[in-house]
CSV table of C-alpha atoms and ligand atoms in Angstrom, one decimal:
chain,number,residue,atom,x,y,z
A,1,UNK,CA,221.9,-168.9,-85.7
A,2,UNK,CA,221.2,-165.9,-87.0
A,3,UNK,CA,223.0,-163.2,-88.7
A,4,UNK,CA,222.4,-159.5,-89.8
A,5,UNK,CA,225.4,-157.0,-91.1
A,6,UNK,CA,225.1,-153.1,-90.7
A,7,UNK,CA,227.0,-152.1,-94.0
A,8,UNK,CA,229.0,-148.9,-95.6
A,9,UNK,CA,228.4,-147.4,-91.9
A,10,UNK,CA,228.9,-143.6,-92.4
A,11,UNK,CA,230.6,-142.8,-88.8
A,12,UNK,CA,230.8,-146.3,-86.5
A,13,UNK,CA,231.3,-145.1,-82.9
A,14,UNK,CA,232.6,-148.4,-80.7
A,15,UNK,CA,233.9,-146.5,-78.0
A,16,UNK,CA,236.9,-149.3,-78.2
A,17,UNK,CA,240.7,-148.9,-79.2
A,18,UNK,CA,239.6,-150.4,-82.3
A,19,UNK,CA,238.8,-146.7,-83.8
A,20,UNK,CA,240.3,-143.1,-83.5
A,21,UNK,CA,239.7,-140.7,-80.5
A,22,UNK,CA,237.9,-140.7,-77.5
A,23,UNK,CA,235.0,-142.5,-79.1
A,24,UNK,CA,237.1,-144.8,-81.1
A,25,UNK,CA,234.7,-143.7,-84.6
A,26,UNK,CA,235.5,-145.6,-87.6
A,27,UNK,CA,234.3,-144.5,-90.7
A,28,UNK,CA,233.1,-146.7,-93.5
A,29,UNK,CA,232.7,-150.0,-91.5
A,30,UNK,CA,230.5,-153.1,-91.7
A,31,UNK,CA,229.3,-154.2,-88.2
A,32,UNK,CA,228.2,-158.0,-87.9
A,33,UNK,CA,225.8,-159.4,-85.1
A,34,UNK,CA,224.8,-162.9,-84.7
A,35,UNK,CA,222.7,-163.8,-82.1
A,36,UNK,CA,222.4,-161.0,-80.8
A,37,UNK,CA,226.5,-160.2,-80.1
A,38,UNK,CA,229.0,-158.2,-81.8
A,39,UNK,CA,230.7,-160.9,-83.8
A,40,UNK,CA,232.8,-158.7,-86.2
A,41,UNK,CA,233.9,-155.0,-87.1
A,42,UNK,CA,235.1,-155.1,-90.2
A,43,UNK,CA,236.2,-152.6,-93.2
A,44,UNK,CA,235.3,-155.3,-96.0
A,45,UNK,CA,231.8,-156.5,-97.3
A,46,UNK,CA,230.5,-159.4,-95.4
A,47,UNK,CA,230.0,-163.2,-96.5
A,48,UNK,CA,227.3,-165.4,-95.8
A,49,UNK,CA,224.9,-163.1,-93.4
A,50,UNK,CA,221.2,-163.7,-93.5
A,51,UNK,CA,220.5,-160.1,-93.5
A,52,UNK,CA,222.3,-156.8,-94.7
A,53,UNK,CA,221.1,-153.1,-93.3
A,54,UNK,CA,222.4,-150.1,-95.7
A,55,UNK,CA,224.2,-147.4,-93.2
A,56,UNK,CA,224.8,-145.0,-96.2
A,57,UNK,CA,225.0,-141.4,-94.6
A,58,UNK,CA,223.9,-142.6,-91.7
A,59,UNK,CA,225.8,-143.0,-87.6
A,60,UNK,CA,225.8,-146.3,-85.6
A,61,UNK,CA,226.4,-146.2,-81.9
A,62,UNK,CA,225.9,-148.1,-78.8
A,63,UNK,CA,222.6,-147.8,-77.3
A,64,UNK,CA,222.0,-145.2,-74.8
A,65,UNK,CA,222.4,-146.7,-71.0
A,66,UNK,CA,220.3,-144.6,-68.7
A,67,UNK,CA,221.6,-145.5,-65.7
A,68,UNK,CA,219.0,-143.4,-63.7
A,69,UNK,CA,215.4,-143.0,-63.6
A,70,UNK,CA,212.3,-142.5,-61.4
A,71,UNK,CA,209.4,-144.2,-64.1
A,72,UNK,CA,207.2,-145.8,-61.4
A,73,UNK,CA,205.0,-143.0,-60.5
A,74,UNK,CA,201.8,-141.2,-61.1
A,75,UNK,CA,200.3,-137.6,-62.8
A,76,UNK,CA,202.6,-135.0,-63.3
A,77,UNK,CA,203.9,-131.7,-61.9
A,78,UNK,CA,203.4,-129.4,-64.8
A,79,UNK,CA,202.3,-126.5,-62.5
A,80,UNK,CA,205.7,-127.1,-60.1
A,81,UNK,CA,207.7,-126.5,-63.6
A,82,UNK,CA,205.7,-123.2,-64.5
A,83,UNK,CA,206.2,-121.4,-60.8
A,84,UNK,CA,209.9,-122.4,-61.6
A,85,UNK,CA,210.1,-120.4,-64.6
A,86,UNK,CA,207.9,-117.7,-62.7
A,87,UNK,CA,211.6,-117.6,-60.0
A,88,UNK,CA,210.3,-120.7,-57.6
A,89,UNK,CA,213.0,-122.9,-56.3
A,90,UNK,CA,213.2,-126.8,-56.8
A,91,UNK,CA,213.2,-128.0,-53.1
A,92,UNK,CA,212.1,-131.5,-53.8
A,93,UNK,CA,209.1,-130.4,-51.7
A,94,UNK,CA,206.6,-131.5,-54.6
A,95,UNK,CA,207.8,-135.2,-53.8
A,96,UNK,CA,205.0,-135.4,-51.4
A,97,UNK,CA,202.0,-135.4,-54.2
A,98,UNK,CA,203.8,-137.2,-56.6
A,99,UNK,CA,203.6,-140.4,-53.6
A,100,UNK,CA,199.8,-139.1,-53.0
A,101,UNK,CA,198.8,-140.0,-56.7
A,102,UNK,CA,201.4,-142.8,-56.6
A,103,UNK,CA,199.6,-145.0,-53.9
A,104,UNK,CA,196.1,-144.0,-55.5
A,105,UNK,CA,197.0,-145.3,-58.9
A,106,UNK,CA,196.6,-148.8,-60.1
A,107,UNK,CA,199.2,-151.1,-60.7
A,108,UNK,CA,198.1,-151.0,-64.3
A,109,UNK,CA,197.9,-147.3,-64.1
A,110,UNK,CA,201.6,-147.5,-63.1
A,111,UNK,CA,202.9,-150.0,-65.8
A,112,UNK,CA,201.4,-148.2,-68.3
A,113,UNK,CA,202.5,-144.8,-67.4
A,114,UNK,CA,206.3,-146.7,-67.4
A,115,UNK,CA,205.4,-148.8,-70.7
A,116,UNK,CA,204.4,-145.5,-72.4
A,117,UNK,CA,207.4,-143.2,-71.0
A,118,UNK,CA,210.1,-146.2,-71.9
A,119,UNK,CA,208.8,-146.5,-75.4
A,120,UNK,CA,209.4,-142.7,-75.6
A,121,UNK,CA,213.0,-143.5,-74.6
A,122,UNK,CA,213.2,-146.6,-76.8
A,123,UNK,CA,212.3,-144.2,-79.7
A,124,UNK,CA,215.2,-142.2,-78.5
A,125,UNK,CA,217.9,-144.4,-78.7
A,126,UNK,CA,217.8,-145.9,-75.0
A,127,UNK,CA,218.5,-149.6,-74.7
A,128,UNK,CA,219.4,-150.2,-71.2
A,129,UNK,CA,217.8,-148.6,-68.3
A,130,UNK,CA,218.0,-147.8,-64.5
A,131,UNK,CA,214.3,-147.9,-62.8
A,132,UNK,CA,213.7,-146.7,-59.1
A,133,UNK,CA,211.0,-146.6,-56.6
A,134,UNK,CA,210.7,-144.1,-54.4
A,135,UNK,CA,206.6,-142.5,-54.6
A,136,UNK,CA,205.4,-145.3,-52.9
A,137,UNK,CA,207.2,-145.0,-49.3
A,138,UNK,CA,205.1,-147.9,-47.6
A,139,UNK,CA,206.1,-151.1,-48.0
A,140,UNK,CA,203.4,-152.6,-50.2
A,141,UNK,CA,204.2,-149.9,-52.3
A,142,UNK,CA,207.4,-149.7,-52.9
A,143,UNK,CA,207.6,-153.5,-53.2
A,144,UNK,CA,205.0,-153.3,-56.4
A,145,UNK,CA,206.7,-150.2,-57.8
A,146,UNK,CA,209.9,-152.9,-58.0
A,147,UNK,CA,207.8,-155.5,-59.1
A,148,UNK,CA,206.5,-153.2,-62.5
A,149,UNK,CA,210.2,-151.9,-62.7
A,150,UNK,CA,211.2,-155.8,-62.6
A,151,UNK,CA,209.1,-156.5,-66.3
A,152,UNK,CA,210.5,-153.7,-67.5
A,153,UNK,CA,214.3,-154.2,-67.1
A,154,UNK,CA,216.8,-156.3,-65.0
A,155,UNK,CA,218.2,-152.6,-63.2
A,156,UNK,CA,216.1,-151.9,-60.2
A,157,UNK,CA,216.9,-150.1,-57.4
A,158,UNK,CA,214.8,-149.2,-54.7
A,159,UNK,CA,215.1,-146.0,-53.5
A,160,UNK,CA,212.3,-146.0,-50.0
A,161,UNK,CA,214.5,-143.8,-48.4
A,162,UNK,CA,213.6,-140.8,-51.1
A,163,UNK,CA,211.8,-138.6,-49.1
A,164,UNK,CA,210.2,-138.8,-45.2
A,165,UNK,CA,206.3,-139.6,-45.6
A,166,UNK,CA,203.8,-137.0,-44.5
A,167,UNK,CA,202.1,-139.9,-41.9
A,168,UNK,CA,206.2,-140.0,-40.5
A,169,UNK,CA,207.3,-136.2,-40.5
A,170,UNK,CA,207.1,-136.3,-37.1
A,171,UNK,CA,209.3,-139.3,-36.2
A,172,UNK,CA,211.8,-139.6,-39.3
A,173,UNK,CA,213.7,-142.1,-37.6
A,174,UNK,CA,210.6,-144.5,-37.8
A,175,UNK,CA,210.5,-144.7,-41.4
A,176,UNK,CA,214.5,-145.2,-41.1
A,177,UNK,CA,213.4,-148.6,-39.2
A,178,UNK,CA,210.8,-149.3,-41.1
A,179,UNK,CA,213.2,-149.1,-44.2
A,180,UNK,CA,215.8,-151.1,-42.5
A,181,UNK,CA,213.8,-153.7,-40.6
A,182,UNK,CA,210.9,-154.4,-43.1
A,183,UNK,CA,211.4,-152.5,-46.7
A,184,UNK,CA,214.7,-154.0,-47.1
A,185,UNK,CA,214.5,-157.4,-46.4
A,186,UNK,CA,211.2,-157.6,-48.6
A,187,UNK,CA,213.2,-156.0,-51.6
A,188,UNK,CA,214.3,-158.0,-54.5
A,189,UNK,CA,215.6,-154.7,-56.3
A,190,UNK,CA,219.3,-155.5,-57.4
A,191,UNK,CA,220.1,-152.2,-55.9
A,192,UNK,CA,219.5,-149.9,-52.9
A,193,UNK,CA,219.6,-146.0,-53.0
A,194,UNK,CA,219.4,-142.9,-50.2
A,195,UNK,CA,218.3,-139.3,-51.4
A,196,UNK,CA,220.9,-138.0,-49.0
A,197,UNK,CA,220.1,-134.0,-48.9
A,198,UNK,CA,219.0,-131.3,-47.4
A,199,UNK,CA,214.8,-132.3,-46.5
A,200,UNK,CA,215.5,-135.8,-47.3
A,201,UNK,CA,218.5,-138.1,-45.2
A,202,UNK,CA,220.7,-137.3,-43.0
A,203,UNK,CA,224.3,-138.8,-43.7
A,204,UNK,CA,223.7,-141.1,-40.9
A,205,UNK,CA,220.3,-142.3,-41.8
A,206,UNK,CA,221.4,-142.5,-45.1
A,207,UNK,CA,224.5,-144.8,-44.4
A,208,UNK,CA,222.2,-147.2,-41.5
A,209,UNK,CA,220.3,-147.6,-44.9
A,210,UNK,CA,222.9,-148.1,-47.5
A,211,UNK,CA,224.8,-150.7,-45.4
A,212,UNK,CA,221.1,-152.6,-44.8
A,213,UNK,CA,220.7,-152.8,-48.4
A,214,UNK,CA,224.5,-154.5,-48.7
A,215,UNK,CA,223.7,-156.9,-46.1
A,216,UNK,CA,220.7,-157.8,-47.8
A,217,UNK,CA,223.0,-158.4,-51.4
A,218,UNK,CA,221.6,-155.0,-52.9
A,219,UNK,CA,224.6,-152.9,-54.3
A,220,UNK,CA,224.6,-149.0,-53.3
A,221,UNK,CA,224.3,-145.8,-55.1
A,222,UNK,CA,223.3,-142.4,-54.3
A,223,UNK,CA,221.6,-139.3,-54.7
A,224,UNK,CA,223.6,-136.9,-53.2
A,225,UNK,CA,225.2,-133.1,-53.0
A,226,UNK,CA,221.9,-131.9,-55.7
A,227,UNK,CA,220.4,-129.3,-52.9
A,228,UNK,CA,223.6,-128.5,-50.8
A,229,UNK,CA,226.9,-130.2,-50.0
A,230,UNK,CA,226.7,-132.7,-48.1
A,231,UNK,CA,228.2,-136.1,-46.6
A,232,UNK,CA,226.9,-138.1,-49.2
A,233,UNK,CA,229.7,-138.6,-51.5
A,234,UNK,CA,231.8,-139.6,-48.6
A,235,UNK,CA,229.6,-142.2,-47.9
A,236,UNK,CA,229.4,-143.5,-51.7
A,237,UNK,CA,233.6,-144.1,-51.9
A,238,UNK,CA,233.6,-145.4,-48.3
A,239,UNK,CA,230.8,-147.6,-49.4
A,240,UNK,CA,232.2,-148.8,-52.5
A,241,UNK,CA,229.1,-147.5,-54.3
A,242,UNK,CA,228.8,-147.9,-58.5
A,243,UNK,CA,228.0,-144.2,-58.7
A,244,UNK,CA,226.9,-141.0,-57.1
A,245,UNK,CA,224.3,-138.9,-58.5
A,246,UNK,CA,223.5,-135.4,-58.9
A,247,UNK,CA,226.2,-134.0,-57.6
A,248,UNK,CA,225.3,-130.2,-58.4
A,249,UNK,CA,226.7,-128.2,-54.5
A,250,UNK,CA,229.9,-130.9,-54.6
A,251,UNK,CA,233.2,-129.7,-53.2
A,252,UNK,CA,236.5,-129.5,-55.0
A,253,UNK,CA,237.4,-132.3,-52.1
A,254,UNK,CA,234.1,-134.5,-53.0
A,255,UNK,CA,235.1,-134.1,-56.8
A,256,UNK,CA,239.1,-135.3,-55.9
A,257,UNK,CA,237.7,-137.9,-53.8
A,258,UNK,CA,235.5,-138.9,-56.9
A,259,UNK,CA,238.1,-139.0,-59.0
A,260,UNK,CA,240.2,-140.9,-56.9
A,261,UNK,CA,237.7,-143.6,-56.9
A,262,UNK,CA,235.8,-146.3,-58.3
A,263,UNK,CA,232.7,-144.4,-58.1
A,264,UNK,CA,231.3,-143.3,-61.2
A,265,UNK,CA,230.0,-139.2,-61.0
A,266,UNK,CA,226.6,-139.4,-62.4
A,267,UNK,CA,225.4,-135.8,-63.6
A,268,UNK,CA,221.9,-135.1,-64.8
A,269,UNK,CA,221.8,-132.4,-67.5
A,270,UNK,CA,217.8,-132.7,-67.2
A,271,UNK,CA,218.0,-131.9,-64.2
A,272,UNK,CA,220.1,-129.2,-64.4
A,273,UNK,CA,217.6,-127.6,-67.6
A,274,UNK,CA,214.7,-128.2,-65.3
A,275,UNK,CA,215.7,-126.6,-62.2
A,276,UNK,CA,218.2,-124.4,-62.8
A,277,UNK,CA,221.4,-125.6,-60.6
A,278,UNK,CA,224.8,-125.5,-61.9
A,279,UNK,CA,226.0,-124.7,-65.1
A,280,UNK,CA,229.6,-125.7,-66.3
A,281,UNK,CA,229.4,-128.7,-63.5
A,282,UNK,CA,230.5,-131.5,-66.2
A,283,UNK,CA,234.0,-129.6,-67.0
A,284,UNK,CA,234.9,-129.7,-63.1
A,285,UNK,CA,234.6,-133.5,-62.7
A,286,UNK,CA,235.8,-134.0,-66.2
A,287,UNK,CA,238.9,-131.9,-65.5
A,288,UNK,CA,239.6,-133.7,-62.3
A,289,UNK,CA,239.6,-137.3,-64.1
A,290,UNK,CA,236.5,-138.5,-62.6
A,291,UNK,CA,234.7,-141.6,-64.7
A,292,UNK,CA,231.5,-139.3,-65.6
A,293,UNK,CA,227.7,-140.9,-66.7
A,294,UNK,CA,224.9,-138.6,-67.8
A,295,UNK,CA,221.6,-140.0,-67.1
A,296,UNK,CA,217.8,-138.7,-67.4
A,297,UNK,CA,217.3,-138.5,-64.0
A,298,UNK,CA,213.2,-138.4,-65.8
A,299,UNK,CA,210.6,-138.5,-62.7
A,300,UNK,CA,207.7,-135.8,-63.3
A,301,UNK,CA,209.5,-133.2,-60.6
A,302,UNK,CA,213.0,-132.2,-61.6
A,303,UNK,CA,213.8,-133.7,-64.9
A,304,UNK,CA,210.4,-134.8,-67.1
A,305,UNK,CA,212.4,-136.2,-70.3
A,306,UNK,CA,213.3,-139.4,-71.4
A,307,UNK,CA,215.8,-138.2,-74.0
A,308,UNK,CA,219.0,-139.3,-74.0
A,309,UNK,CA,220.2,-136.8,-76.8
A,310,UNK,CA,218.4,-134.2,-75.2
A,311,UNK,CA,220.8,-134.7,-72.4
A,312,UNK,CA,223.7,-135.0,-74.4
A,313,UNK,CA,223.0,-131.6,-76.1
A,314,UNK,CA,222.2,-130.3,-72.9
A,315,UNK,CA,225.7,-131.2,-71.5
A,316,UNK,CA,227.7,-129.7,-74.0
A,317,UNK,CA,225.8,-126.2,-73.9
A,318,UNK,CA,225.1,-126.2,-70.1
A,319,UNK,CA,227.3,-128.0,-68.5
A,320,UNK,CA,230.8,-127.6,-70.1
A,321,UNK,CA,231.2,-131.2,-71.8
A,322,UNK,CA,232.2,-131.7,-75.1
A,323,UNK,CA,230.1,-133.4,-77.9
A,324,UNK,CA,232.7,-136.6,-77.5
A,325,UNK,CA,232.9,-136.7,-73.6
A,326,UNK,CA,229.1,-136.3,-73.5
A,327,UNK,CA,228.1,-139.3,-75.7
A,328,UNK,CA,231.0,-141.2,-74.0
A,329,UNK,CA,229.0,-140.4,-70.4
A,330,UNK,CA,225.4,-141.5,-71.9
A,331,UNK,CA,227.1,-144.7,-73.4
A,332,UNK,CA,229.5,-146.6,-71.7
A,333,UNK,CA,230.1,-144.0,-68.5
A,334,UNK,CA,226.1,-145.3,-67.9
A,335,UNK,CA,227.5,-148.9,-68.3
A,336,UNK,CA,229.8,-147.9,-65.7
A,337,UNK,CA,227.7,-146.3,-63.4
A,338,UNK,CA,225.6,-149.9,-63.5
A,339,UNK,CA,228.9,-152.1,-63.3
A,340,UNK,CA,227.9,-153.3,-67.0
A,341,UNK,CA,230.8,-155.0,-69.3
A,342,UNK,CA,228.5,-156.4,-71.8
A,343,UNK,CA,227.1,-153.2,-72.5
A,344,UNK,CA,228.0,-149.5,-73.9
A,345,UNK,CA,231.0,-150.4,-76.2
A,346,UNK,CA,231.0,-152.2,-79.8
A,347,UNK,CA,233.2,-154.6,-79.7
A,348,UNK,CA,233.2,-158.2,-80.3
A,349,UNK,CA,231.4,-160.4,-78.2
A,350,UNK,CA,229.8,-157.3,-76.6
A,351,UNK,CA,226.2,-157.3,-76.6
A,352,UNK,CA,224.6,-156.0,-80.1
A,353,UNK,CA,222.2,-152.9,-78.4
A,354,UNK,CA,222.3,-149.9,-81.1
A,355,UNK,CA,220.6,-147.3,-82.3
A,356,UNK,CA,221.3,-145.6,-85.6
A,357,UNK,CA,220.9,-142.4,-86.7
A,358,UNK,CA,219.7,-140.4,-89.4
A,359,UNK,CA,222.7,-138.4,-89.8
A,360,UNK,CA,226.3,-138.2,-90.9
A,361,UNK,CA,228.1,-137.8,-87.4
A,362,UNK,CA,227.3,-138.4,-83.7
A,363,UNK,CA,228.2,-134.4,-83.1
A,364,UNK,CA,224.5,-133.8,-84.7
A,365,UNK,CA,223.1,-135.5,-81.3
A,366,UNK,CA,223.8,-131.9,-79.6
A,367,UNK,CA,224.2,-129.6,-82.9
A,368,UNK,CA,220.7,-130.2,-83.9
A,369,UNK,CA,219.2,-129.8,-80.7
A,370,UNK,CA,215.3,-131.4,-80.5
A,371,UNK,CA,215.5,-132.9,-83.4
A,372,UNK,CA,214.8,-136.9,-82.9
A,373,UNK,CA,217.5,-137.8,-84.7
A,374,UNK,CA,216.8,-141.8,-84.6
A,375,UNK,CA,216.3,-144.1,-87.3
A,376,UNK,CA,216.0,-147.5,-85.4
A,377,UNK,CA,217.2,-149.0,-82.2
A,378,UNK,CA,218.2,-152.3,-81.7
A,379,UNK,CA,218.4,-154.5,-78.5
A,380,UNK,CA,220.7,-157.3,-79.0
A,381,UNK,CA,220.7,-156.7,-82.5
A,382,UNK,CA,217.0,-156.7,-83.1
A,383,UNK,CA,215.1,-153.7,-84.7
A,384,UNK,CA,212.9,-152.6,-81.2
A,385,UNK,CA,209.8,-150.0,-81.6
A,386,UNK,CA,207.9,-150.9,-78.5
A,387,UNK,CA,209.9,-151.2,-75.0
A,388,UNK,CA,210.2,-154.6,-73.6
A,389,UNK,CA,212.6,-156.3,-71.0
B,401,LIG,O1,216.4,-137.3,-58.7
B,401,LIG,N1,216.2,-135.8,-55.8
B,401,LIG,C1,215.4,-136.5,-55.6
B,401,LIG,N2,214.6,-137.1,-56.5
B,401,LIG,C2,214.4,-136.7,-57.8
B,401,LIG,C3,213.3,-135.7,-57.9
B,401,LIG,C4,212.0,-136.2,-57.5
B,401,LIG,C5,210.9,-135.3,-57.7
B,401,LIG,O2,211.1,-134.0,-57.7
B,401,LIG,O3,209.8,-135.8,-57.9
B,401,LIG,C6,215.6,-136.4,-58.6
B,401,LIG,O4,215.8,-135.3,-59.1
B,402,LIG,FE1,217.0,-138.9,-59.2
């Protein structure tokens, strides 16, 4: 058994009834792991640990969960970004060579492309994260695109039904099949996901899939209202789904029936900076009482980061959250979105995933905006510099 205290922690946010306000921050506190759990928070100095870290001045918080993220693909779309800021539209439209240099890269090519982009995020204070296909749209590739995303974390979700392949543009309902009759029962992703939108699925198509995936034991999430309103949350609360992403064109009536739900709302500031959607969307959902997550969202067309504090800050100045609810939403509101109870809080017996940072408060996560503000991140109470499972 091993032990390790964090000590004279400046600001100790648990996210538990344990501490004051919506983050439940302590001040002062000593936080014990031992193998790997939360085994005590405590205001006194600790006996008989094996190892003491010195918090002085510094913030303690639970690991980012990034409960959405496209990382098994290939090259980028730096060009795409530049017409954007030149007035071009996102339309998802660039999807299509994404999947071209998808299925012409190596599987090595692929892993390390992930390995190197989740190390980024590691660095960044991410210890859980959400991995989908979704650029390989053939079933030998999306099946290895879930196999890399398998050594890389326990949270995969295939997402085949992202958009309709070029070599099926001019029978959609083909690849529909092909998803449900051959993708699908392949899959060993522990969840199944629809880009349900305008150019991608229709709401039927995109429940025929959903439903496969359950019958198959995947559990269902979504992509759904980021190009227009649309069916797709709907189809998330009907379908018991963990969460519903995007969620830029939703409806005062998607947002109630959100709200009224066990569906986490997933928004995706990245997304939002990258392709200029909607600004104030986090205050709607928050204001209707809707269980909110921010996520990356990081593929190489509509949101290339892999910074969780960049998304925080960009929540509180774009979309109307403040600095509290938004690290709430990147911590345990990501737990939620994955159905997670071991993750996202400190507590005891909770899992010890951390990151510390090198500053007096959390608030400096969006007041000192691209600044990496991380000292060290810990998974299960281990110091962690290079990503692994
Ligand atoms: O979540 N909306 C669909 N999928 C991605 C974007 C994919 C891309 O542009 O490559 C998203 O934003
Ligand atoms: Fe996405």
């Amino acid at each position: 058994m091993s032990s390790v205290a964090f000590t004279n922690i400046a600001t100790l946010v648990t996210n538990a009834s344990h501490g004051d306000g919506t983050l439940g921050v302590l001040k002062g506190a000593t936080l014990v792991v031992e193998d790997g759990l939360i085994a005590a928070i405590t205001q006194g100095r600790p006996s008989g640990v094996d190892n003491e870290i010195d918090c002085s001045g510094k913030t303690l918080l639970p690991g980012f969960v990034d409960s959405h993220s496209h990382l098994i693909f290939a090259g980028d779309r730096a060009e795409e970004f530049s017409a954007r800021s030149r007035g071009e539209k996102y339309t998802a439209g660039g999807i299509a060579s994404t999947v071209g240099a998808t299925r012409a890269a190596s599987d090595s090519d692929l892993a390390h492309n992930a390995q190197r982009l989740l190390n980024e995020a590691l660095s960044s204070g991410t210890t859980t994260i959400e991995i989908k296909s979704g650029y390989g749209l053939t079933a030998a590739d999306e099946s290895r695109s879930i196999e890399i995303a398998k050594s890389f974390t326990d949270e995969t979700t295939l997402l085949a039904a992202h958009v309709i392949p070029q070599e099926y543009k001019q029978d959609p309902d083909a690849y529909v099949d092909l998803i449900i009759n051959s993708i699908i029962p392949q899959s060993s992703a522990k969840w199944v996901d629809v880009f349900c939108d305008q150019g991608a699925f229709t709401p039927e198509q995109s429940e025929a899939i959903l439903r496969a995936g359950i019958a198959h034991g995947m559990l269902p999430r979504i992509h759904a209202n980021q190009l227009t309103a649309g069916k797709g949350v709907e189809i998330a609360v009907g379908l018991g789904a963990a969460s519903a992403d995007h969620l830029s064109k939703s409806t005062d009536a998607d947002i109630a029936l959100l709200a009224s739900s066990n569906t986490v709302a997933t928004l995706l500031p990245g997304a939002e900076f990258s392709t200029h959607l909607e600004s104030n969307l986090g205050r709607r959902f928050l204001d209707a009482g809707a269980t909110v997550a921010i996520a990356s969202d990081c593929n190489p067309g509509s949101s290339y980061t892999t910074s969780m504090p960049f998304c925080i800050a960009a929540a509180v100045s774009l979309l109307g959250f403040t600095v509290e609810e938004a690290v709430l939403a990147a911590t345990l509101g990501g737990a939620k979105a994955l159905r997670r109870d071991d993750i996202g809080q400190l507590a005891v017996g909770k899992r010890a995933n951390l990151v510390l940072l090198d500053s007096p408060s959390y608030i400096h996560l969006a007041y000192r905006p691209g600044v990496n503000l991380v000292h060290s991140t810990y998974k299960s109470g281990r110091a962690v510099t290079s990503w692994q499972k």
